[in-house]
Coordinates of N, CA, C and O in Angstrom, one line a residue:
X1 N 0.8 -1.2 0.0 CA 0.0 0.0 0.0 C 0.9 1.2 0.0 O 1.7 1.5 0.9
X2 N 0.7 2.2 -1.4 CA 1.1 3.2 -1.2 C 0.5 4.8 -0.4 O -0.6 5.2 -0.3
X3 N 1.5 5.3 0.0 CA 0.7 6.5 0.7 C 1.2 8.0 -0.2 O 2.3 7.9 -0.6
X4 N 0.7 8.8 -0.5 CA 0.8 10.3 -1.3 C 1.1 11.1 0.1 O 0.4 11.4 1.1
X5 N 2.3 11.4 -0.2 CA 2.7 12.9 1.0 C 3.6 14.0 -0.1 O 4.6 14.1 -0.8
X6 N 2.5 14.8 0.2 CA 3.3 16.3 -0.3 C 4.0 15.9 -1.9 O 5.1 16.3 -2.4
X7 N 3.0 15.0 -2.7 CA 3.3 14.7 -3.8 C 4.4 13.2 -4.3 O 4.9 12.6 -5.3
X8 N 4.4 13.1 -2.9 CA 5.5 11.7 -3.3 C 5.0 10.5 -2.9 O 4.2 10.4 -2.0
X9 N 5.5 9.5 -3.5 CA 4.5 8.0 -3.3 C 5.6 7.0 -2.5 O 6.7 6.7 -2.9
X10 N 5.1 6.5 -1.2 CA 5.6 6.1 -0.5 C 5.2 4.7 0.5 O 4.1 4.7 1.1
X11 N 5.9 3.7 0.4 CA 5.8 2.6 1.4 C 6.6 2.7 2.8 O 7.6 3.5 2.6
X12 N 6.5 2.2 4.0 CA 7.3 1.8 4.7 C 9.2 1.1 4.2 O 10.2 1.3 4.7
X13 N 8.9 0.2 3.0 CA 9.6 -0.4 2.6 C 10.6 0.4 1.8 O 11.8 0.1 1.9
X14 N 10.2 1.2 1.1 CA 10.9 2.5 0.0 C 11.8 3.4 1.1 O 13.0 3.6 1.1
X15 N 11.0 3.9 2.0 CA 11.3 5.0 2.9 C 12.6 4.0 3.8 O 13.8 4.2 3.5
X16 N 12.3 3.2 4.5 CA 13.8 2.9 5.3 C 15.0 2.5 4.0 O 16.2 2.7 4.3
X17 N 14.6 1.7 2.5 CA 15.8 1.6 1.5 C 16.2 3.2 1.6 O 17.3 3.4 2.0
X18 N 15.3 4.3 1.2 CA 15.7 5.1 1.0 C 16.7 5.5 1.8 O 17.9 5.7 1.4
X19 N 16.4 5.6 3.1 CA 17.0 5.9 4.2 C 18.6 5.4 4.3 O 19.4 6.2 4.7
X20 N 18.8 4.4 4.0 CA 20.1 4.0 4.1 C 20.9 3.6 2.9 O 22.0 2.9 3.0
X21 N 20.3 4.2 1.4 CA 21.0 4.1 0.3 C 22.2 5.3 0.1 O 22.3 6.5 0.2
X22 N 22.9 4.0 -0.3 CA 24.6 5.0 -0.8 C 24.6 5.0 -2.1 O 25.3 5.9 -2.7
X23 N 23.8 3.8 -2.8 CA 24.0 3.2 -3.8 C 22.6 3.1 -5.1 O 21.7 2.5 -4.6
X24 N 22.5 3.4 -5.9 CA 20.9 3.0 -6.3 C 21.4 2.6 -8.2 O 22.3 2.9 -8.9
X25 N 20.2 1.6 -8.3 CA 20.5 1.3 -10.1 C 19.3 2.3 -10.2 O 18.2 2.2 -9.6
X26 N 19.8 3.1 -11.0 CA 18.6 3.9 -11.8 C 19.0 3.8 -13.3 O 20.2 3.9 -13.8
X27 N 17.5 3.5 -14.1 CA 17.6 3.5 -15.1 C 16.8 4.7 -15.8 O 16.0 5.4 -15.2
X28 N 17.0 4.8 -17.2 CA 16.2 6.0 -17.8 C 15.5 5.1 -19.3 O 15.8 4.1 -19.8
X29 N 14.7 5.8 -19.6 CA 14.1 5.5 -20.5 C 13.9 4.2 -21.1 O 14.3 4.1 -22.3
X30 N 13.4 2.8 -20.5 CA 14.1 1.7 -20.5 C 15.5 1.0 -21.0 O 15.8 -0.1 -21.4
X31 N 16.4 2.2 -20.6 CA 17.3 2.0 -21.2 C 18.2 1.3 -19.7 O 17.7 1.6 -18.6
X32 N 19.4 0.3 -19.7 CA 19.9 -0.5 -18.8 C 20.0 0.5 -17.4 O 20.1 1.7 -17.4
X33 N 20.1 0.0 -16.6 CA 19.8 0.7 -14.9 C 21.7 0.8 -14.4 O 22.6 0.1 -14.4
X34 N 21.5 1.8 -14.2 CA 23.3 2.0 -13.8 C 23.6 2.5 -12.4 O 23.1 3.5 -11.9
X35 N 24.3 1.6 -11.6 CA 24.9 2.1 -10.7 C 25.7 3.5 -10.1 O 26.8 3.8 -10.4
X36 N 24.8 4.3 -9.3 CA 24.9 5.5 -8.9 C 25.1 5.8 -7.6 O 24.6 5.1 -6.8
X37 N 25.9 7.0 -7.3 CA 26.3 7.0 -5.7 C 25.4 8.4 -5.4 O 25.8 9.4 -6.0
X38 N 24.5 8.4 -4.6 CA 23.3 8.9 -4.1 C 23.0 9.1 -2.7 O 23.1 8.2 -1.9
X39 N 22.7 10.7 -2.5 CA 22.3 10.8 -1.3 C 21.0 10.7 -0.7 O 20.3 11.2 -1.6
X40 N 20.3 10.3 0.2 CA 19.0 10.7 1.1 C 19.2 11.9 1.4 O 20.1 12.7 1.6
X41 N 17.3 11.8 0.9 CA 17.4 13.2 1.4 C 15.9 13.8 1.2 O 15.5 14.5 0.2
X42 N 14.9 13.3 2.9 CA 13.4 13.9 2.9 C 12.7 13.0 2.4 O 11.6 13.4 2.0
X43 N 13.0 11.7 2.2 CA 12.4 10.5 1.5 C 12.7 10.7 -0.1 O 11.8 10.3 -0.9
X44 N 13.9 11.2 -0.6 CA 14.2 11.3 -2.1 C 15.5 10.9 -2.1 O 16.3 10.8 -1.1
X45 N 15.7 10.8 -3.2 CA 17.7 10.3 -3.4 C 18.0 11.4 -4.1 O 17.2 11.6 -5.1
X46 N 19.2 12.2 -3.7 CA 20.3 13.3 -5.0 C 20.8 12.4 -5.7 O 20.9 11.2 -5.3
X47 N 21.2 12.8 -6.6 CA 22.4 12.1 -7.5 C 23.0 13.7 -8.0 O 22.6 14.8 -7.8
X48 N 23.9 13.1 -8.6 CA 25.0 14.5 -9.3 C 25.8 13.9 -10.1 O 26.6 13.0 -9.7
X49 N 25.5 14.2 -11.6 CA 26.3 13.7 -12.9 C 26.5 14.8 -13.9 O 25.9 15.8 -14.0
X50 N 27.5 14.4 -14.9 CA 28.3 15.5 -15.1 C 29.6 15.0 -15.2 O 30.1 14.0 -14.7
X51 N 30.4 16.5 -16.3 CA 31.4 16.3 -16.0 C 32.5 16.6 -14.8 O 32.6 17.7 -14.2
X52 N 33.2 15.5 -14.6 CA 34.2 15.0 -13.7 C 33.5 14.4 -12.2 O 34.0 14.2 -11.0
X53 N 32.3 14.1 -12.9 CA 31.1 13.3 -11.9 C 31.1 12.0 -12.7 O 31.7 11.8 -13.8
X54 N 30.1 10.9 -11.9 CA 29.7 10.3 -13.0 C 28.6 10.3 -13.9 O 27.9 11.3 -14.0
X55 N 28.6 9.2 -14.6 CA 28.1 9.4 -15.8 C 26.7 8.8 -15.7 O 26.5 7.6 -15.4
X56 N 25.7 9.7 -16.0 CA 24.3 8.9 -15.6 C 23.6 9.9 -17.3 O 23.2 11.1 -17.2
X57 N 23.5 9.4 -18.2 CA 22.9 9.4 -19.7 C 21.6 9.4 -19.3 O 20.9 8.6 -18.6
X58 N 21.5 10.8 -19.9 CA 19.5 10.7 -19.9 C 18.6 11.6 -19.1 O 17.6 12.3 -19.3
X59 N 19.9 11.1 -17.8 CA 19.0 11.1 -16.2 C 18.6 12.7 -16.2 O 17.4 13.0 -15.9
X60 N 19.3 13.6 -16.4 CA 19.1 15.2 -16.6 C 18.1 15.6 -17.0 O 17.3 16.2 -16.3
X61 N 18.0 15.4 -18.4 CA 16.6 15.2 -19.2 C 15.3 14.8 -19.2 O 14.2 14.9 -19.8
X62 N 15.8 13.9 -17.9 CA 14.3 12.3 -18.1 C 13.6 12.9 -17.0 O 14.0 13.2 -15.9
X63 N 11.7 12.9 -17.7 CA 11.0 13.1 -16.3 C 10.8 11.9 -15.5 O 10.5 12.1 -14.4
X64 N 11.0 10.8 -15.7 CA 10.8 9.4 -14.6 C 12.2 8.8 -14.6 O 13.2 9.2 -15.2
X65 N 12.1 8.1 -14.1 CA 13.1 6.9 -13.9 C 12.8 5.7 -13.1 O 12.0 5.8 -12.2
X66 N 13.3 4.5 -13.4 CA 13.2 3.4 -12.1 C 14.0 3.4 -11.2 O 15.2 3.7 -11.6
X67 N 13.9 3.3 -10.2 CA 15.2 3.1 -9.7 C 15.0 1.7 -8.5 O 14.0 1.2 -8.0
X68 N 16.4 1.3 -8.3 CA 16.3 -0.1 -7.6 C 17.2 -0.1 -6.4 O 18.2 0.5 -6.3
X69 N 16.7 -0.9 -5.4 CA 17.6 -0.2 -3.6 C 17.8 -1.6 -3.4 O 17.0 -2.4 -3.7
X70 N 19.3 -1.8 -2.7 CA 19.5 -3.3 -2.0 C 18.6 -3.2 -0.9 O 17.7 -2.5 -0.6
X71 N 19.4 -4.3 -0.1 CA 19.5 -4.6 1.1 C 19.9 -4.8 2.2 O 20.1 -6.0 2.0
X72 N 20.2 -4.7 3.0 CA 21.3 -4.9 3.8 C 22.1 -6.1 3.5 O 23.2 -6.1 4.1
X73 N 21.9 -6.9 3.1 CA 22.4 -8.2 2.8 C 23.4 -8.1 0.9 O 24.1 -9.0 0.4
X74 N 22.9 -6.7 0.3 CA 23.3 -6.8 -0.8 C 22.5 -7.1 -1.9 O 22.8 -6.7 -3.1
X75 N 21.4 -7.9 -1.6 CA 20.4 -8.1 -2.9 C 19.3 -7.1 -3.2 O 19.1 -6.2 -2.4
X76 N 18.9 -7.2 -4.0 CA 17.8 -6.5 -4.5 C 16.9 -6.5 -3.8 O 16.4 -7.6 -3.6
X77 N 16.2 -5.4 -3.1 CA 14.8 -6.0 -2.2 C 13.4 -5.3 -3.0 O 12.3 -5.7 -2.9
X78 N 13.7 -3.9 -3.8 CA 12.9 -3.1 -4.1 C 13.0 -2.3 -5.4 O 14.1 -1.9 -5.7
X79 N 12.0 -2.0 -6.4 CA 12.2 -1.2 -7.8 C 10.8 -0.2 -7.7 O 9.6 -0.5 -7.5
X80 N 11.6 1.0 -7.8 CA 10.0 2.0 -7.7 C 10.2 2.9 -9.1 O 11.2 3.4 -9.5
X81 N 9.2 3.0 -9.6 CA 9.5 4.3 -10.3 C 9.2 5.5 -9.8 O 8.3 5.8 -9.0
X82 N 10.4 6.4 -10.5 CA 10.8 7.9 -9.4 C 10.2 9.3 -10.4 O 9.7 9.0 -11.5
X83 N 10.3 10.4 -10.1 CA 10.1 11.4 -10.6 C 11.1 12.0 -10.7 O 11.7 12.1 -9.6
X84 N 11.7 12.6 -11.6 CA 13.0 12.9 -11.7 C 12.5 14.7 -11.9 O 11.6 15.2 -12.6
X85 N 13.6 15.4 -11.1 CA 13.9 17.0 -10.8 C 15.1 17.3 -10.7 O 16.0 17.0 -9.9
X86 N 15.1 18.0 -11.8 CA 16.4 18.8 -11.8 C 16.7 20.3 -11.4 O 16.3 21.4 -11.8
X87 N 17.5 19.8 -10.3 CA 17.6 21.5 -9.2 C 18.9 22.4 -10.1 O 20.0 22.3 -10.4
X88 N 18.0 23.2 -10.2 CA 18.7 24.5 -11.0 C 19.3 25.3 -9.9 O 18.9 25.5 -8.8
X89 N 20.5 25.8 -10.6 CA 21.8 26.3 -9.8 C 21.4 28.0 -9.8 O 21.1 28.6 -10.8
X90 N 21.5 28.5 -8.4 CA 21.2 30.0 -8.7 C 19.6 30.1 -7.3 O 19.2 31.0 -6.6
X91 N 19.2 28.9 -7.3 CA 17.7 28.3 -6.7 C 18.0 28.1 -5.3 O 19.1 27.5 -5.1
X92 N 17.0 28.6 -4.0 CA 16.6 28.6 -2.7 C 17.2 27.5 -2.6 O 18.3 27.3 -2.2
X93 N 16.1 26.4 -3.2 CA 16.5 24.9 -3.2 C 18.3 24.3 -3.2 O 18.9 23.7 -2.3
X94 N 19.0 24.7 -4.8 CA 20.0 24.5 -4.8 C 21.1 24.9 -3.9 O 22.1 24.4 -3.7
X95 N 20.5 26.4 -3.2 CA 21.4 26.7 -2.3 C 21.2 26.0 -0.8 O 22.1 26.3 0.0
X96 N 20.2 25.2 -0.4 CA 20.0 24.5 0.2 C 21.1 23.2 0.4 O 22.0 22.9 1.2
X97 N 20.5 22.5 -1.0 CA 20.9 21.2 -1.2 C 22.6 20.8 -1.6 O 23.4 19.9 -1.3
X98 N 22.6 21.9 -2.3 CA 23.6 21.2 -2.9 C 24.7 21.2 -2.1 O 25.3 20.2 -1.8
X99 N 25.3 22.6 -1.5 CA 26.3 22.2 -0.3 C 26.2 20.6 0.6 O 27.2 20.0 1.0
X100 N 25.2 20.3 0.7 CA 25.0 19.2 1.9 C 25.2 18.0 0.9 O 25.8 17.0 1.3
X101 N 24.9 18.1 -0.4 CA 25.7 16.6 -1.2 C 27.0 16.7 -1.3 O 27.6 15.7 -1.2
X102 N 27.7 17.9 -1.7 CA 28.9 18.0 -2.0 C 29.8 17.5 -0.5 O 30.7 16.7 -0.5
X103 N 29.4 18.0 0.2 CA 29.8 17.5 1.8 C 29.9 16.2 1.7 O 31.1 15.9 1.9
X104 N 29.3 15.4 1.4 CA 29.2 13.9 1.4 C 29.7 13.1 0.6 O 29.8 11.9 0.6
X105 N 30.3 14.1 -0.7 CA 31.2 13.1 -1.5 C 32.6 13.0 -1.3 O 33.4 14.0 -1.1
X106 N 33.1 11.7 -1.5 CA 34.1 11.5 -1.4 C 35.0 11.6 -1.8 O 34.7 12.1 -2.9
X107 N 36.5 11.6 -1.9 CA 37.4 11.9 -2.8 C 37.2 13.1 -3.5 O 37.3 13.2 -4.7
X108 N 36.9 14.0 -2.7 CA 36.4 15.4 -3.9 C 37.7 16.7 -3.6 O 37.7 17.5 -2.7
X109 N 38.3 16.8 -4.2 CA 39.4 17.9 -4.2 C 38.9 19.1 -3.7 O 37.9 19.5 -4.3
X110 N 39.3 20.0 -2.7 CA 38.8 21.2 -2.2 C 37.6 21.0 -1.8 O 36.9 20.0 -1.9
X111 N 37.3 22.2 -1.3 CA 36.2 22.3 0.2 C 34.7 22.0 -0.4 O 34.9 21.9 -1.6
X112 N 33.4 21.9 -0.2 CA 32.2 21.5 -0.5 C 32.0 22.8 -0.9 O 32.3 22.8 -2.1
X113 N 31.7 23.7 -0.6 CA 31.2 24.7 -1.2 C 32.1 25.0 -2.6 O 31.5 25.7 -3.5
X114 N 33.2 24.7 -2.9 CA 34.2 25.1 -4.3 C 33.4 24.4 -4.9 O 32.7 24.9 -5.8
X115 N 33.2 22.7 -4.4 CA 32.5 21.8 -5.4 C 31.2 22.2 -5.7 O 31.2 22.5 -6.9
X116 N 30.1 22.4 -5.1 CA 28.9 22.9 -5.3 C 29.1 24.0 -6.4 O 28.4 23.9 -7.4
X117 N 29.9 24.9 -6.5 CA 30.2 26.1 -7.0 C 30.7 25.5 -9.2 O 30.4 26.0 -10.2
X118 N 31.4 24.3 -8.8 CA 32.1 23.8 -10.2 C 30.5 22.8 -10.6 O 30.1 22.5 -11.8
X119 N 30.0 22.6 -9.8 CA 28.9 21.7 -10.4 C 27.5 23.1 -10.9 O 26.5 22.9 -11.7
X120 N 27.6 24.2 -10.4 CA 27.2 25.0 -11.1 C 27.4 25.2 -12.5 O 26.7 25.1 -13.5
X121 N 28.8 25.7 -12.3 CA 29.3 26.2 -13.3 C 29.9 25.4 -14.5 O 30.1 26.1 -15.6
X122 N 30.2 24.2 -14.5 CA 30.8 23.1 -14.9 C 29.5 22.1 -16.2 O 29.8 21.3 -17.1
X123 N 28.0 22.5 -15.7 CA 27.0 22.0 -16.2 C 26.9 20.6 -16.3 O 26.8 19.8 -17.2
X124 N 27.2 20.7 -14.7 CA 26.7 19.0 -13.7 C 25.3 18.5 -13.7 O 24.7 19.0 -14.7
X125 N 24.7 17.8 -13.2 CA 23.0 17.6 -13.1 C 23.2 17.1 -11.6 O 23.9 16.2 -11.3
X126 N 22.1 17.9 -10.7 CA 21.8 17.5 -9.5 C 20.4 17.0 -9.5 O 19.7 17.9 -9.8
X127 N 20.0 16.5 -9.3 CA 18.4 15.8 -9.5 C 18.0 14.8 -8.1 O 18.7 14.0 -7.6
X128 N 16.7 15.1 -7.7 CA 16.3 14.4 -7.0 C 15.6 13.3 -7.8 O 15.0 13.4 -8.9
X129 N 15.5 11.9 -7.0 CA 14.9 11.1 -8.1 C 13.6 10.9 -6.5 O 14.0 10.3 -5.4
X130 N 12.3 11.4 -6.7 CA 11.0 11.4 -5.8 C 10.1 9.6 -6.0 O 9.8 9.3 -7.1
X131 N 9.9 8.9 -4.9 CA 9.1 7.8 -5.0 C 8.1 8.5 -6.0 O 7.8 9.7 -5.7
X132 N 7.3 7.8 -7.2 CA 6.4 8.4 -7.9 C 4.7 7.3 -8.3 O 3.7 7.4 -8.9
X133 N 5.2 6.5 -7.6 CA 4.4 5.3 -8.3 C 4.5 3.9 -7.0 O 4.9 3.9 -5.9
X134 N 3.9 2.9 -7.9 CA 3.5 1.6 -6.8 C 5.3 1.1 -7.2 O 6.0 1.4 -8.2
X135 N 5.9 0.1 -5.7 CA 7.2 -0.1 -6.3 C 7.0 -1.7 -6.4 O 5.9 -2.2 -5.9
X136 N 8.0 -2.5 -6.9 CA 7.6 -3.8 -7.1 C 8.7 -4.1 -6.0 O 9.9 -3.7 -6.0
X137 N 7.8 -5.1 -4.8 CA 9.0 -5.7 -3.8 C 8.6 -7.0 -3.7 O 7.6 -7.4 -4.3
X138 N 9.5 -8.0 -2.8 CA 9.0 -9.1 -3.0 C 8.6 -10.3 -4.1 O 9.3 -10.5 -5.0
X139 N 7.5 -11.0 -4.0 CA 7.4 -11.5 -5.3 C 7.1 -10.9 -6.1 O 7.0 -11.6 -7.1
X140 N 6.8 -9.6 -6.3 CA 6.6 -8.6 -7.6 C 8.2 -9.1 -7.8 O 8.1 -10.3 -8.1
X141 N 9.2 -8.8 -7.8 CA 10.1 -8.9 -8.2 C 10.6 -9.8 -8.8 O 10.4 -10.9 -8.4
X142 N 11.6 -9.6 -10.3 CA 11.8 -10.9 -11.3 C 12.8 -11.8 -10.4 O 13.6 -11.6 -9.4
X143 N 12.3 -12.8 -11.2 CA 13.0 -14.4 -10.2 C 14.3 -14.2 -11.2 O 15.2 -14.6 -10.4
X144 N 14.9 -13.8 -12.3 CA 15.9 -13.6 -13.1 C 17.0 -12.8 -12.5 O 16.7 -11.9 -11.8
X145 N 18.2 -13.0 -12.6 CA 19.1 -12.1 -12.1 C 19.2 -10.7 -12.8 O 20.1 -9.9 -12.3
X146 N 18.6 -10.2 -13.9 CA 18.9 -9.4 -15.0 C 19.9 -8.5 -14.9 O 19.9 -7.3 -14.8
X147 N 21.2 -9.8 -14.9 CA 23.1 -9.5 -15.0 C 23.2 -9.7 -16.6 O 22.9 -10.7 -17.4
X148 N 24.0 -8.3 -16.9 CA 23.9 -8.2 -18.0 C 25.6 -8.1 -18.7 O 26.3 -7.6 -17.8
X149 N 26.2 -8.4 -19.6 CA 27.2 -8.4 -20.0 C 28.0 -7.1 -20.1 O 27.6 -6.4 -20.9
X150 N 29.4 -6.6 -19.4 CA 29.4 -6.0 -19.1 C 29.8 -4.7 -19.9 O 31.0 -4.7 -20.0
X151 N 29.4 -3.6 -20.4 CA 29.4 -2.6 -21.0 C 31.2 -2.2 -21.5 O 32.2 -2.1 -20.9
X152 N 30.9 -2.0 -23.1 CA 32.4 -1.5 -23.6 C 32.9 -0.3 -22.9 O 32.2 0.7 -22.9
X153 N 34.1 -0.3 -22.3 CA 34.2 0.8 -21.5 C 35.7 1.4 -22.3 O 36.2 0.7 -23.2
X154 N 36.3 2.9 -22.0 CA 37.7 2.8 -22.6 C 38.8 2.6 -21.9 O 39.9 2.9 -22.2
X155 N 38.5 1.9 -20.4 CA 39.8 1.3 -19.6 C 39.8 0.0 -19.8 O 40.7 -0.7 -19.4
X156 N 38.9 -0.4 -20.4 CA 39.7 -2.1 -20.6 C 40.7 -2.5 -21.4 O 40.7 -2.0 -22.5
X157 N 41.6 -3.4 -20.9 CA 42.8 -3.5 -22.0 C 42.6 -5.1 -21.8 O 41.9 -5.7 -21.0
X158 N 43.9 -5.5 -23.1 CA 43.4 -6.8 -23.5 C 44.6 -7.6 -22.4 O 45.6 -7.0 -22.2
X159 N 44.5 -8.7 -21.7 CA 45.2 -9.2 -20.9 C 46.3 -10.0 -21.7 O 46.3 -10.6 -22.7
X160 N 47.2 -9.7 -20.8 CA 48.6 -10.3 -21.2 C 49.2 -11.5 -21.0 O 49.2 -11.8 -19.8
X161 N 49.7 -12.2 -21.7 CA 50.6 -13.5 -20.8 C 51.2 -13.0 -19.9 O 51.6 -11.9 -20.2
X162 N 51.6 -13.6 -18.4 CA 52.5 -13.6 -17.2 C 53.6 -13.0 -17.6 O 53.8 -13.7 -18.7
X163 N 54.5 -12.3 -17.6 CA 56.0 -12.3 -17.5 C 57.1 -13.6 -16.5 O 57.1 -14.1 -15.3
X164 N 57.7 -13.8 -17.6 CA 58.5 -15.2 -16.8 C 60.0 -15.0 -16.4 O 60.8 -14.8 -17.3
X165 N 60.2 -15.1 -15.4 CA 61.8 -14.7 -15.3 C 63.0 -15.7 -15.7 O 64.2 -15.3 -15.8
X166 N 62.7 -16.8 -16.0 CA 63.1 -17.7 -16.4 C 62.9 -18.7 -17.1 O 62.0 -19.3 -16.6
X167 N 63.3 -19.5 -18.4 CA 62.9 -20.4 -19.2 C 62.6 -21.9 -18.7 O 63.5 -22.8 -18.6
X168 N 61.2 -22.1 -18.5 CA 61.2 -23.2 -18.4 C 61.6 -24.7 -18.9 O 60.5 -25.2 -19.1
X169 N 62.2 -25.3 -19.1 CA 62.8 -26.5 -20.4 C 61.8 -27.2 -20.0 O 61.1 -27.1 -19.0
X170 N 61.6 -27.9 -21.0 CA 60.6 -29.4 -21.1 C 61.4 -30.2 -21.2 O 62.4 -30.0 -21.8
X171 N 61.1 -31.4 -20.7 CA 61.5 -33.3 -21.0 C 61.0 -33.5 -22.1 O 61.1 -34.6 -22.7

């Protein structure tokens, strides 16, 4: 059973994934669901993509999305579709928000407010992705792993034979 608050569609079950995701697969336009590092935040997840962010295709643009929350165990427990908002830089909101994600990312060179400031200027995407709809948990959910082959990337290199320090002879 879903509940409507202040526009957003919500379970018990959504609201505590919510609550403790770092992590979410969101997909866009039935296009494949990609692993994203995401904050809580009011019963919604930020994301921030962009350049020298990662790379989330679509998501900027797209009014919906799926998106999918583990478990504490690591598996899949939940898939909701979201409403996707993109907080414009310059905005109450943005001057709210965005300091408090930049805070929380990791490995980020210079202070949170520089960062907030380059994801302005830089033409990053900050987006909340909002519960929007019924989510599929439980047996709603596919009995399939839908593990998919892994995407051409440009860091893959082709593997090498061993290096041998010595010739081995044969009998």
């Amino acid at each position: 059973m879903t509940d409507e608050v202040d526009g957003r569609f919500g379970t018990p079950l959504v609201d505590e994934a919510v609550k403790k995701a770092a992590v979410a697969w969101v997909g866009v336009a039935g296009g494949p669901a990609r692993a994203l590092w995401c904050v809580p935040s009011e019963g919604s997840l930020l994301v921030v993509s962009g350049p020298g962010e990662q790379a989330a295709p679509g998501l900027a643009e797209a009014a919906e999305a799926q998106v999918t929350l583990r478990g504490d165990h690591g598996g899949r427990i939940v898939t909701w579709p979201a409403r996707v908002t993109r907080l414009a830089p310059g905005t109450e909101e943005w001057a709210t928000v965005a300091p408090t994600v930049a805070a929380k990312r990791l490995n980020a060179p210079g202070a949170a407010a520089d960062l907030a400031q380059r994801w302005a200027t830089d033409g990053c995407a900050l987006v909340r992705l909002t519960p929007a709809g019924e989510p599929a948990a439980g047996d709603r959910l596919p009995d399939a792993s839908l593990a998919e082959p892994p995407r051409a990337a440009p860091v893959v290199r082709v593997t090498r034979r061993p290096f041998r320090l010595h010739r081995v002879r044969r009998r």
